[in-house]
Every structure is written in structure tokens, then in C-alpha cells.
CSV table of C-alpha atoms in Angstrom, one decimal:
chain,number,residue,atom,x,y,z
W,1,UNK,CA,-20.1,-120.7,-43.8
W,2,UNK,CA,-23.1,-123.0,-43.9
W,3,UNK,CA,-23.0,-122.8,-48.1
W,4,UNK,CA,-22.1,-126.4,-49.6
W,5,UNK,CA,-18.8,-126.8,-51.3
W,6,UNK,CA,-20.4,-129.2,-53.8
W,7,UNK,CA,-23.7,-128.9,-55.5
W,8,UNK,CA,-25.9,-130.7,-57.7
W,9,UNK,CA,-27.0,-127.8,-59.8
W,10,UNK,CA,-23.8,-125.6,-60.6
W,11,UNK,CA,-24.1,-122.0,-61.8
W,12,UNK,CA,-21.7,-121.2,-64.4
W,13,UNK,CA,-20.3,-117.4,-64.0
W,14,UNK,CA,-19.4,-115.9,-67.3
W,15,UNK,CA,-16.7,-113.7,-67.4
W,16,UNK,CA,-15.5,-111.2,-69.9
W,17,UNK,CA,-12.7,-108.4,-69.8
W,18,UNK,CA,-15.5,-106.1,-68.5
W,19,UNK,CA,-16.6,-107.7,-65.6
W,20,UNK,CA,-13.4,-109.1,-64.6
W,21,UNK,CA,-11.7,-108.4,-60.8
W,22,UNK,CA,-8.3,-108.4,-60.0
W,23,UNK,CA,-8.8,-111.8,-58.5
W,24,UNK,CA,-10.6,-113.1,-61.7
W,25,UNK,CA,-7.4,-111.8,-63.9
W,26,UNK,CA,-4.9,-113.8,-61.2
W,27,UNK,CA,-7.4,-117.4,-61.5
W,28,UNK,CA,-7.1,-117.3,-65.3
W,29,UNK,CA,-3.0,-117.9,-64.6
W,30,UNK,CA,-3.7,-120.2,-61.5
W,31,UNK,CA,-2.9,-124.2,-61.9
W,32,UNK,CA,-4.0,-126.7,-60.0
W,33,UNK,CA,-6.0,-126.5,-56.7
W,34,UNK,CA,-5.8,-122.6,-57.2
W,35,UNK,CA,-8.2,-122.2,-60.3
W,36,UNK,CA,-12.1,-121.7,-59.9
W,37,UNK,CA,-13.0,-125.1,-61.6
W,38,UNK,CA,-12.8,-128.2,-59.5
W,39,UNK,CA,-14.7,-131.6,-60.1
W,40,UNK,CA,-16.4,-134.3,-57.9
W,41,UNK,CA,-14.7,-137.4,-60.0
W,42,UNK,CA,-13.1,-137.9,-63.7
W,43,UNK,CA,-16.6,-138.6,-64.9
W,44,UNK,CA,-17.7,-135.2,-64.2
W,45,UNK,CA,-14.7,-133.3,-65.4
W,46,UNK,CA,-14.8,-135.8,-68.9
W,47,UNK,CA,-18.2,-134.6,-69.7
W,48,UNK,CA,-17.7,-131.2,-69.2
W,49,UNK,CA,-14.6,-130.8,-70.7
W,50,UNK,CA,-14.2,-133.1,-73.8
W,51,UNK,CA,-13.4,-131.0,-76.8
W,52,UNK,CA,-17.0,-131.0,-78.6
W,53,UNK,CA,-18.6,-129.0,-75.9
W,54,UNK,CA,-15.2,-126.7,-75.5
W,55,UNK,CA,-15.4,-126.0,-79.4
W,56,UNK,CA,-19.3,-124.7,-78.9
W,57,UNK,CA,-18.4,-122.2,-76.6
W,58,UNK,CA,-15.2,-121.6,-79.1
W,59,UNK,CA,-12.9,-122.7,-76.0
W,60,UNK,CA,-11.0,-125.7,-77.8
W,61,UNK,CA,-8.2,-123.5,-78.7
W,62,UNK,CA,-8.0,-122.3,-75.1
W,63,UNK,CA,-6.6,-126.3,-74.0
W,64,UNK,CA,-7.8,-126.0,-70.5
W,65,UNK,CA,-5.5,-128.3,-68.3
W,66,UNK,CA,-6.9,-130.1,-65.2
W,67,UNK,CA,-5.3,-132.1,-62.9
W,68,UNK,CA,-6.5,-134.8,-60.3
W,69,UNK,CA,-6.2,-133.9,-56.9
W,70,UNK,CA,-3.7,-137.0,-56.3
W,71,UNK,CA,-1.7,-135.5,-58.7
W,72,UNK,CA,-1.6,-131.9,-57.5
W,73,UNK,CA,-0.9,-133.8,-53.7
W,74,UNK,CA,2.2,-135.4,-55.3
W,75,UNK,CA,3.4,-132.5,-56.9
W,76,UNK,CA,3.2,-130.7,-53.1
W,77,UNK,CA,4.6,-133.7,-51.3
W,78,UNK,CA,7.8,-133.6,-54.0
W,79,UNK,CA,8.2,-130.2,-53.6
W,80,UNK,CA,7.9,-130.1,-49.9
W,81,UNK,CA,10.4,-132.8,-49.7
W,82,UNK,CA,13.0,-131.1,-51.7
W,83,UNK,CA,12.4,-128.2,-49.4
W,84,UNK,CA,13.2,-130.2,-46.3
W,85,UNK,CA,16.4,-131.6,-48.4
W,86,UNK,CA,17.6,-128.5,-49.0
W,87,UNK,CA,17.1,-127.3,-45.5
W,88,UNK,CA,18.8,-130.3,-44.1
W,89,UNK,CA,21.6,-130.0,-46.7
W,90,UNK,CA,22.3,-125.9,-45.8
W,91,UNK,CA,22.0,-127.1,-41.9
W,92,UNK,CA,24.6,-129.8,-42.7
W,93,UNK,CA,26.7,-127.3,-44.2
W,94,UNK,CA,26.4,-125.2,-41.2
W,95,UNK,CA,27.4,-127.4,-39.0
W,96,UNK,CA,30.6,-127.8,-40.6
W,97,UNK,CA,31.4,-124.6,-41.0
W,98,UNK,CA,30.6,-124.1,-37.4
W,99,UNK,CA,33.3,-126.9,-36.5
W,100,UNK,CA,35.7,-125.6,-38.9
W,101,UNK,CA,35.2,-122.1,-36.8
W,102,UNK,CA,35.8,-124.3,-33.6
W,103,UNK,CA,38.7,-125.6,-34.9
W,104,UNK,CA,40.4,-122.3,-36.1
W,105,UNK,CA,39.7,-120.8,-32.8
W,106,UNK,CA,41.3,-123.7,-30.9
W,107,UNK,CA,44.1,-123.5,-32.8
W,108,UNK,CA,44.4,-119.6,-32.8
W,109,UNK,CA,44.4,-120.3,-28.9
W,110,UNK,CA,46.8,-123.1,-28.9
W,111,UNK,CA,49.7,-121.2,-31.3
W,112,UNK,CA,49.1,-118.0,-29.0
W,113,UNK,CA,49.4,-119.5,-25.7
W,114,UNK,CA,52.1,-122.6,-26.7
W,115,UNK,CA,54.7,-121.8,-24.5
W,116,UNK,CA,52.5,-121.5,-21.1
W,117,UNK,CA,50.4,-124.6,-22.3
W,118,UNK,CA,53.8,-126.3,-22.8
W,119,UNK,CA,55.3,-125.3,-19.5
W,120,UNK,CA,51.8,-126.1,-17.8
W,121,UNK,CA,51.5,-129.7,-19.6
W,122,UNK,CA,55.3,-130.5,-18.1
W,123,UNK,CA,54.1,-129.4,-14.6
W,124,UNK,CA,51.1,-132.1,-15.1
W,125,UNK,CA,48.3,-129.7,-15.9
W,126,UNK,CA,45.0,-131.3,-16.5
W,127,UNK,CA,43.9,-130.5,-20.5
W,128,UNK,CA,40.8,-129.3,-18.8
W,129,UNK,CA,42.7,-126.6,-16.5
W,130,UNK,CA,45.1,-125.7,-19.3
W,131,UNK,CA,41.8,-124.7,-22.1
W,132,UNK,CA,39.6,-123.8,-19.6
W,133,UNK,CA,38.9,-120.5,-21.5
W,134,UNK,CA,38.0,-122.5,-24.6
W,135,UNK,CA,36.0,-124.8,-22.7
W,136,UNK,CA,34.2,-122.0,-21.3
W,137,UNK,CA,33.4,-120.6,-24.4
W,138,UNK,CA,32.2,-124.0,-26.3
W,139,UNK,CA,29.6,-124.5,-23.3
W,140,UNK,CA,28.5,-121.3,-23.2
W,141,UNK,CA,27.8,-120.7,-26.7
W,142,UNK,CA,26.0,-124.0,-26.0
W,143,UNK,CA,24.0,-123.3,-23.4
W,144,UNK,CA,23.1,-119.9,-24.6
W,145,UNK,CA,22.0,-121.3,-28.0
W,146,UNK,CA,19.9,-124.3,-26.2
W,147,UNK,CA,18.3,-121.3,-24.1
W,148,UNK,CA,17.3,-119.3,-27.2
W,149,UNK,CA,16.1,-122.4,-28.7
W,150,UNK,CA,13.7,-123.3,-25.9
W,151,UNK,CA,12.7,-119.7,-25.9
W,152,UNK,CA,11.9,-120.0,-29.7
W,153,UNK,CA,10.2,-123.4,-28.8
W,154,UNK,CA,12.2,-124.9,-31.7
W,155,UNK,CA,12.0,-128.7,-31.7
W,156,UNK,CA,14.6,-128.9,-34.0
W,157,UNK,CA,17.1,-126.9,-32.8
W,158,UNK,CA,16.7,-128.5,-29.1
W,159,UNK,CA,17.3,-131.8,-30.7
W,160,UNK,CA,20.4,-130.7,-33.2
W,161,UNK,CA,21.9,-128.3,-30.6
W,162,UNK,CA,23.1,-130.8,-28.4
W,163,UNK,CA,24.7,-132.7,-31.2
W,164,UNK,CA,26.2,-129.9,-32.3
W,165,UNK,CA,28.0,-129.2,-28.9
W,166,UNK,CA,28.9,-132.4,-28.8
W,167,UNK,CA,30.8,-132.6,-32.1
W,168,UNK,CA,32.5,-129.3,-31.1
W,169,UNK,CA,33.5,-131.0,-27.7
W,170,UNK,CA,34.6,-134.1,-29.3
W,171,UNK,CA,36.4,-132.1,-32.1
W,172,UNK,CA,38.5,-130.0,-29.3
W,173,UNK,CA,39.0,-133.2,-27.5
W,174,UNK,CA,40.5,-134.9,-30.6
W,175,UNK,CA,42.9,-131.5,-31.7
W,176,UNK,CA,44.1,-130.6,-27.9
W,177,UNK,CA,44.7,-134.4,-27.1
W,178,UNK,CA,46.3,-135.3,-30.4
W,179,UNK,CA,50.4,-135.0,-29.8
W,180,UNK,CA,50.1,-133.2,-27.3
W,181,UNK,CA,53.3,-135.0,-25.7
W,182,UNK,CA,55.1,-134.1,-28.8
W,183,UNK,CA,54.2,-130.5,-28.6
W,184,UNK,CA,55.8,-130.5,-25.6
W,185,UNK,CA,58.9,-131.9,-26.5
W,186,UNK,CA,59.2,-129.8,-29.7
W,187,UNK,CA,58.8,-126.8,-27.8
W,188,UNK,CA,61.5,-127.5,-25.6
W,189,UNK,CA,63.8,-129.2,-28.0
W,190,UNK,CA,64.0,-125.8,-30.4
W,191,UNK,CA,64.6,-123.8,-27.2
């Protein structure tokens, strides 16, 4: 496209309902940088949008509103920042829900295999041997998520997923190790 974006002698396009296209009708409602009129500077804008000139063409009742590029960009940056915050909050909520889900699954596993775990603990099995299945599931899902993030070339995924996996493992470790000896004692006391 070799046509200039700014010219010194602009052509004014007179639009009436009979010669408007659907795009031009949409342009009537456009605000900001989406409209048809763009001025090189503040002086030019004031020159062509003063009240006397608008009144001469019976346009003063339309009250056109023109914004500077900097205020338009500021609004875009604010909306972009709000979007980033919203997605960050959604990601944080999902991480918390994921951690709670892992905790619930470990609690269920621990409760279902309570006697077997207590006997094996009493016999000297390590926590890694006792909880091989839940640990395997955590590692396998973490590896699958990292693989999918790598295939999709997600930089955020490659950064966040190892952190989530570490959080899951640390939560798992804290829950499993906490009161592990007391669980064995209580189980043998009850029987």
C-alpha cells in the first residue's frame, strides 16, 4: 500500500443515509481510534472541530468527542492490565482448587489403606514406598502437563506447571508426614 496515511489536502467524504454502507454505519458508533477522523495534532483538531464550524454545517447538536492517541492508549493499557489481573486471579483460584483436589485424593487414599499403611509403617517402610501410587500419579500428571505445555509452546505453562507440581508434592509431603507415628499408635490402640 503506497498511499500516504496523512495528507495536507484531505478529501471530505459527505455521508448521507442513501450512500452509507454497513461499515460506515458501524463507523458512526465507533469511538477512539476506530472512527474515520484522525487529526495530526491538537491544533488541527481544534481548527476543524470548533463550535462555529460545526454549527455552520448543522453538526453542533451531534457533540462529537475526539480523544488523543495517548489517552486512547492509556485506556487500552488499563484494560490490558485488568485482563492480566483477571487471568492471574483465575489461575490462582485454579491452583488452589488443584491443591485441594490433591489433598482430598491423598486423604481418601490414606483412609482407604489406613491399616495397610499403619502395618507397613510399623515394619519400617519409607513414606515413598507407602505412597508410591499417589506420588506416581502426581509425577505422571505433572509430566503430562509439562509435555502438553511444551507441545503448545506455552511459556506461562512451562513456568507455572513446575511450581504447581512442587506445591502439590510439598502439600503431599506435609500431609503424609504430619502425625504419621500418631496414626500408627491410634490404629493399634483402637484394635
